Short mmCIF file of C-alpha atoms in Angstrom, two decimals:
data_model
loop_
_atom_site.label_atom_id
_atom_site.label_comp_id
_atom_site.label_asym_id
_atom_site.label_seq_id
_atom_site.Cartn_x
_atom_site.Cartn_y
_atom_site.Cartn_z
CA MET A 1 1.30 -13.31 31.17
CA GLU A 2 3.98 -15.00 33.18
CA SER A 3 6.70 -14.48 34.35
CA ALA A 4 10.24 -13.85 33.18
CA GLU A 5 12.14 -16.80 34.95
CA THR A 6 8.80 -19.38 33.55
CA GLN A 7 8.20 -18.28 30.03
CA ILE A 8 10.02 -20.55 26.96
CA ARG A 9 12.57 -18.71 25.56
CA PHE A 10 12.62 -18.46 21.77
CA GLY A 11 15.83 -17.59 19.45
CA ILE A 12 14.95 -17.51 15.38
CA LEU A 13 18.05 -18.62 12.96
CA GLY A 14 17.30 -15.87 10.15
CA CYS A 15 15.70 -12.68 9.45
CA ALA A 16 13.17 -14.09 6.66
CA GLU A 17 10.04 -11.67 6.40
CA ILE A 18 8.21 -14.43 8.31
CA ALA A 19 10.10 -14.36 10.57
CA LYS A 20 8.43 -11.02 11.20
CA LYS A 21 5.26 -12.17 12.43
CA LEU A 22 6.65 -15.20 14.34
CA SER A 23 8.50 -12.40 16.43
CA ARG A 24 5.30 -11.13 16.87
CA ALA A 25 3.25 -13.60 17.55
CA ILE A 26 6.45 -14.85 20.39
CA THR A 27 5.52 -11.64 21.89
CA LEU A 28 1.51 -11.83 22.02
CA ALA A 29 2.00 -15.32 23.45
CA PRO A 30 1.81 -14.93 27.36
CA ASN A 31 4.22 -18.28 27.69
CA ALA A 32 6.91 -16.94 25.37
CA ALA A 33 9.45 -14.90 24.97
CA LEU A 34 11.35 -13.30 22.74
CA TYR A 35 15.16 -14.11 23.55
CA ALA A 36 17.53 -13.59 20.25
CA VAL A 37 17.81 -13.76 17.20
CA ALA A 38 20.99 -14.63 14.49
CA SER A 39 21.45 -13.95 10.96
CA ARG A 40 24.94 -14.36 9.22
CA SER A 41 26.36 -10.68 10.35
CA SER A 42 25.72 -8.88 13.42
CA ASP A 43 24.78 -5.91 12.16
CA LYS A 44 21.60 -7.96 10.23
CA ALA A 45 20.20 -9.39 13.43
CA LYS A 46 20.79 -6.41 15.49
CA ALA A 47 18.63 -4.03 12.81
CA PHE A 48 15.88 -6.82 12.62
CA ALA A 49 15.69 -7.19 16.59
CA ALA A 50 15.47 -3.39 16.80
CA ALA A 51 12.54 -3.38 14.15
CA ASN A 52 10.73 -6.18 15.40
CA GLY A 53 9.46 -5.64 19.19
CA PHE A 54 12.78 -7.63 21.36
CA PRO A 55 13.22 -6.59 24.17
CA PRO A 56 16.62 -4.29 25.42
CA SER A 57 17.78 -7.54 26.80
CA ALA A 58 17.93 -9.58 23.70
CA LYS A 59 20.69 -11.12 21.87
CA ALA A 60 21.76 -10.51 18.75
CA TYR A 61 24.24 -12.92 16.92
CA GLY A 62 26.68 -12.63 13.70
CA SER A 63 26.05 -16.55 13.26
CA TYR A 64 23.94 -19.37 13.34
CA GLU A 65 26.04 -21.46 15.34
CA ALA A 66 26.36 -18.78 18.23
CA LEU A 67 22.64 -18.80 18.63
CA LEU A 68 22.69 -22.92 18.60
CA ASP A 69 25.79 -22.56 21.38
CA ASP A 70 23.51 -20.25 23.65
CA PRO A 71 22.69 -22.50 26.95
CA ASP A 72 19.39 -20.04 27.78
CA VAL A 73 17.72 -20.58 24.14
CA ASP A 74 14.95 -23.63 24.86
CA VAL A 75 13.88 -23.14 21.08
CA VAL A 76 14.72 -22.58 17.81
CA TYR A 77 12.63 -21.25 15.04
CA VAL A 78 13.90 -21.88 11.57
CA PRO A 79 12.77 -19.70 8.46
CA LEU A 80 15.37 -20.24 6.79
CA PRO A 81 15.40 -22.02 2.95
CA THR A 82 14.08 -24.88 2.86
CA SER A 83 17.49 -26.45 1.35
CA LEU A 84 19.03 -25.34 4.77
CA HIS A 85 16.21 -26.84 6.90
CA ARG A 86 17.67 -30.32 7.05
CA GLN A 87 21.30 -29.03 8.40
CA TRP A 88 20.07 -26.54 10.73
CA ALA A 89 16.97 -28.53 12.51
CA VAL A 90 19.53 -31.01 13.03
CA LYS A 91 22.03 -29.14 13.98
CA ALA A 92 19.35 -27.36 16.86
CA ALA A 93 18.15 -30.65 17.62
CA GLU A 94 21.54 -32.02 18.30
CA LYS A 95 22.30 -28.89 20.64
CA LYS A 96 19.22 -29.52 22.89
CA LYS A 97 16.64 -27.12 21.19
CA HIS A 98 13.16 -27.66 20.29
CA VAL A 99 12.44 -27.19 16.85
CA LEU A 100 10.02 -25.17 15.17
CA LEU A 101 10.42 -25.56 11.60
CA GLU A 102 8.83 -22.99 9.13
CA LYS A 103 7.31 -25.22 6.15
CA PRO A 104 7.96 -26.71 3.85
CA VAL A 105 9.65 -28.85 6.74
CA ALA A 106 11.96 -30.44 4.02
CA LEU A 107 12.95 -31.27 0.45
CA ASN A 108 11.55 -34.73 0.87
CA ALA A 109 10.26 -37.38 3.13
CA ALA A 110 14.05 -38.83 3.49
CA GLU A 111 15.44 -35.39 5.24
CA LEU A 112 12.56 -35.03 6.84
CA GLU A 113 12.41 -38.56 8.40
CA GLU A 114 16.15 -37.10 9.57
CA ILE A 115 14.93 -34.33 11.31
CA LEU A 116 12.40 -36.13 12.97
CA ALA A 117 15.18 -39.05 14.61
CA ALA A 118 17.58 -36.04 15.79
CA CYS A 119 14.98 -34.77 17.46
CA GLU A 120 13.57 -38.20 18.98
CA SER A 121 16.86 -39.11 19.61
CA ASN A 122 17.62 -35.71 21.64
CA GLY A 123 14.31 -35.05 23.04
CA VAL A 124 12.98 -32.18 21.86
CA GLN A 125 9.73 -31.44 20.66
CA PHE A 126 9.54 -30.74 16.87
CA MET A 127 6.58 -28.69 14.76
CA ASP A 128 5.80 -27.16 11.33
CA SER A 129 4.70 -23.49 11.21
CA THR A 130 1.74 -24.12 9.85
CA MET A 131 -0.28 -21.58 12.00
CA TRP A 132 -3.71 -22.09 10.28
CA MET A 133 -4.03 -25.30 12.42
CA HIS A 134 -3.71 -23.76 15.74
CA HIS A 135 -7.03 -21.24 14.97
CA PRO A 136 -9.48 -22.40 17.86
CA ARG A 137 -12.47 -22.24 13.87
CA THR A 138 -9.97 -24.96 13.19
CA ALA A 139 -11.02 -27.43 15.82
CA VAL A 140 -15.01 -26.42 15.30
CA MET A 141 -15.00 -26.64 11.68
CA LYS A 142 -13.79 -30.43 12.22
CA GLU A 143 -16.11 -30.78 14.79
CA LEU A 144 -18.99 -30.41 12.16
CA LEU A 145 -17.05 -32.90 9.38
CA ASP A 146 -16.45 -35.42 11.77
CA ASP A 147 -20.40 -35.55 12.55
CA SER A 148 -22.21 -37.73 10.56
CA GLU A 149 -25.34 -36.45 11.40
CA ARG A 150 -24.81 -32.75 10.92
CA PHE A 151 -22.74 -33.14 8.20
CA GLY A 152 -22.97 -36.39 6.64
CA GLU A 153 -20.10 -37.87 4.38
CA LEU A 154 -16.74 -36.29 3.43
CA LYS A 155 -17.15 -36.50 -0.10
CA VAL A 156 -15.26 -33.60 -2.16
CA ILE A 157 -12.45 -31.34 -0.75
CA HIS A 158 -11.49 -28.32 -3.24
CA SER A 159 -8.85 -26.64 -1.77
CA THR A 160 -7.26 -23.51 -3.31
CA PHE A 161 -4.21 -20.65 -2.28
CA THR A 162 -3.30 -18.59 -5.03
CA PHE A 163 -0.98 -14.97 -4.60
CA ALA A 164 0.02 -12.11 -6.55
CA GLY A 165 3.80 -13.08 -8.09
CA GLY A 166 4.80 -9.56 -8.91
CA PRO A 167 6.18 -8.80 -12.42
CA ASP A 168 9.82 -10.25 -11.30
CA PHE A 169 8.93 -13.35 -9.42
CA LEU A 170 10.13 -15.87 -11.62
CA THR A 171 13.39 -14.02 -11.90
CA ASN A 172 14.04 -12.89 -8.26
CA ASN A 173 11.74 -15.05 -6.01
CA ILE A 174 13.38 -17.26 -3.46
CA ARG A 175 10.43 -20.06 -4.72
CA VAL A 176 11.69 -20.14 -8.32
CA SER A 177 15.34 -21.13 -7.35
CA PRO A 178 16.47 -24.47 -7.18
CA ASP A 179 18.98 -24.49 -4.73
CA LEU A 180 16.94 -22.57 -2.11
CA ASP A 181 13.32 -23.65 -2.44
CA ALA A 182 13.31 -26.52 -4.72
CA LEU A 183 9.78 -27.49 -4.26
CA GLY A 184 9.00 -23.88 -5.19
CA ALA A 185 5.58 -22.11 -5.35
CA LEU A 186 3.77 -25.17 -4.79
CA GLY A 187 5.93 -26.53 -2.10
CA ASP A 188 5.24 -23.25 -0.36
CA VAL A 189 1.58 -22.59 -0.76
CA GLY A 190 0.42 -25.97 -2.03
CA TRP A 191 1.55 -27.24 1.77
CA TYR A 192 -1.71 -25.57 2.39
CA CYS A 193 -3.72 -26.64 0.32
CA ILE A 194 -2.08 -30.62 0.38
CA ARG A 195 -2.51 -29.76 4.35
CA SER A 196 -6.15 -29.01 4.51
CA ILE A 197 -7.17 -32.07 2.51
CA LEU A 198 -5.16 -34.39 4.78
CA TRP A 199 -6.75 -32.22 8.00
CA ALA A 200 -10.18 -32.75 6.80
CA ALA A 201 -9.78 -36.58 5.77
CA SER A 202 -8.05 -37.21 8.89
CA TYR A 203 -4.48 -37.49 7.59
CA HIS A 204 -5.87 -40.94 5.76
CA LEU A 205 -3.58 -40.77 2.31
CA PRO A 206 -5.58 -40.95 -0.19
CA GLN A 207 -4.99 -44.35 -2.60
CA THR A 208 -5.80 -42.21 -6.12
CA ALA A 209 -5.86 -38.56 -6.97
CA VAL A 210 -8.49 -37.38 -9.60
CA ALA A 211 -9.75 -34.13 -11.57
CA SER A 212 -13.40 -33.97 -12.10
CA ARG A 213 -14.89 -31.10 -13.63
CA ASN A 214 -18.48 -31.39 -11.63
CA PRO A 215 -19.55 -31.25 -7.92
CA VAL A 216 -20.15 -34.11 -6.35
CA LEU A 217 -22.51 -33.71 -3.29
CA ASN A 218 -22.89 -36.33 0.06
CA ASP A 219 -26.40 -37.34 0.54
CA ALA A 220 -27.19 -35.27 3.04
CA GLY A 221 -26.29 -32.31 0.85
CA SER A 222 -23.99 -30.48 2.99
CA SER A 223 -20.61 -28.09 2.92
CA LEU A 224 -18.61 -26.16 4.51
CA ARG A 225 -16.53 -23.58 3.08
CA VAL A 226 -13.81 -20.85 3.91
CA ASN A 227 -12.23 -18.29 2.34
CA ASP A 228 -9.45 -17.14 4.40
CA TYR A 229 -8.42 -20.77 6.09
CA VAL A 230 -4.06 -19.68 5.28
CA GLY A 231 -4.94 -16.79 7.51
CA PRO A 232 -8.17 -15.01 8.70
CA PHE A 233 -8.63 -11.71 7.47
CA ASP A 234 -9.74 -10.83 11.44
CA GLU A 235 -6.90 -11.89 14.40
CA LYS A 236 -9.95 -11.85 16.85
CA ALA A 237 -12.83 -14.07 14.68
CA ALA A 238 -13.01 -15.88 12.16
CA SER A 239 -16.07 -17.68 9.58
CA PHE A 240 -17.11 -20.21 7.67
CA HIS A 241 -19.92 -21.49 5.82
CA VAL A 242 -22.31 -24.37 6.37
CA THR A 243 -24.73 -25.12 3.25
CA SER A 244 -27.42 -27.85 3.40
CA GLN A 245 -29.75 -28.64 1.39
CA PHE A 246 -32.57 -29.22 4.05
CA GLY A 247 -35.21 -26.80 4.14
CA PHE A 248 -38.04 -27.06 1.10
CA GLY A 249 -34.91 -28.02 -1.06
CA LYS A 250 -33.51 -24.86 -1.07
CA PRO A 251 -30.42 -24.57 0.06
CA LEU A 252 -29.71 -23.17 3.69
CA VAL A 253 -26.48 -21.21 3.81
CA ARG A 254 -25.15 -20.17 7.73
CA GLU A 255 -21.95 -18.36 8.91
CA GLU A 256 -20.45 -19.28 11.77
CA TRP A 257 -17.99 -17.60 13.49
CA VAL A 258 -15.51 -18.42 16.31
CA ALA A 259 -13.81 -15.90 18.63
CA SER A 260 -9.96 -16.47 19.12
CA GLU A 261 -8.13 -14.46 21.84
CA LEU A 262 -4.92 -14.12 20.32
CA PRO A 263 -3.81 -14.69 16.35
CA GLN A 264 -3.01 -18.24 15.44
CA GLU A 265 0.51 -17.89 15.26
CA ALA A 266 0.87 -17.11 18.55
CA GLY A 267 -1.58 -19.68 19.60
CA MET A 268 0.89 -21.40 17.56
CA VAL A 269 4.17 -20.12 19.56
CA GLY A 270 1.84 -20.98 22.80
CA GLU A 271 0.81 -24.52 22.11
CA PHE A 272 4.69 -25.36 21.53
CA ALA A 273 5.54 -23.34 24.41
CA ARG A 274 3.41 -25.51 26.69
CA LEU A 275 5.09 -28.67 24.74
CA VAL A 276 8.35 -27.61 25.98
CA ALA A 277 7.50 -26.48 28.97
CA GLY A 278 5.97 -29.80 29.67
CA ILE A 279 9.16 -31.46 28.60
CA LYS A 280 11.37 -28.83 30.12
CA ARG A 281 9.95 -28.87 34.00
CA ASN A 282 7.67 -31.96 34.10
CA GLY A 283 9.76 -34.76 32.58
CA CYS A 284 7.33 -35.01 29.52
CA LYS A 285 7.86 -36.72 26.91
CA PRO A 286 7.29 -34.72 23.09
CA GLU A 287 4.40 -35.28 21.27
CA LYS A 288 5.16 -37.38 18.06
CA GLU A 289 2.03 -36.43 16.67
CA TRP A 290 3.55 -33.29 14.78
CA GLY A 291 6.24 -35.35 13.30
CA VAL A 292 3.91 -38.36 12.05
CA LEU A 293 1.23 -37.30 11.45
CA ARG A 294 1.27 -33.65 10.28
CA ALA A 295 4.81 -32.74 8.86
CA PHE A 296 5.00 -35.66 5.73
CA SER A 297 1.70 -33.20 3.82
CA GLY A 298 3.23 -33.30 0.74
CA LEU A 299 6.33 -34.58 0.59
CA THR A 300 7.22 -37.68 -0.97
CA GLU A 301 10.77 -39.72 -1.76
#
């Protein structure tokens, strides 16, 4: 655990449900500190801070602007509805705050371009909050996919994310409100599917998209399957399955486990805090990879 003087101070813009998970992640990351939260009412901000492990010294603001005006906030995490991302991410960057932006990051590529331009011109780090990218299992799986001797040639990717919406989903959920999250459920959960496809293909954009009824195996007959990539069932260890057709014609299936010291969301916070610390203390330049390669997952003009 780093000292309070060297920890990167996080402020949270809004009290969305996902912000509860990030509050815990910031607490667990050794190089980050929960410093402030803002809501449209100070009472709501105070209640959120009290319920989510904020230290007694944390600030609770009754407006988003007040948090952005706090000179001691290093990072702003933005879990607001997608329709508000451009406005508040740009304002945060203009206040020299590093921006951790919940996905989907914007309503379209043009809005994201504006966000990235604001971050670049103000010398602040940008990252989208796609947590599974920061689990050590992800790196191990990518090693396998990139090893043609072990895996063969990548031919087919199946990516699915579903959840039970509940009886009032179509009337009350934020994902069906054009004024809040105009990209809907596709932008919310489809983001993960599109990101995983691009990640597996080393971010090479597809030339065409087709639907196929039957699976296609590569020459080596290998496949990689992971059931809980968006959120591992176990925070301390996660697995994936590798299937090959070697071994007297019968498929061989092995399960590989990857240990993790921290939940993947805390790993994400820790990585972002590391990048920010490099900029703040060592004069490093913001890393552009998160904006150029990854944040455009699923966004069009």
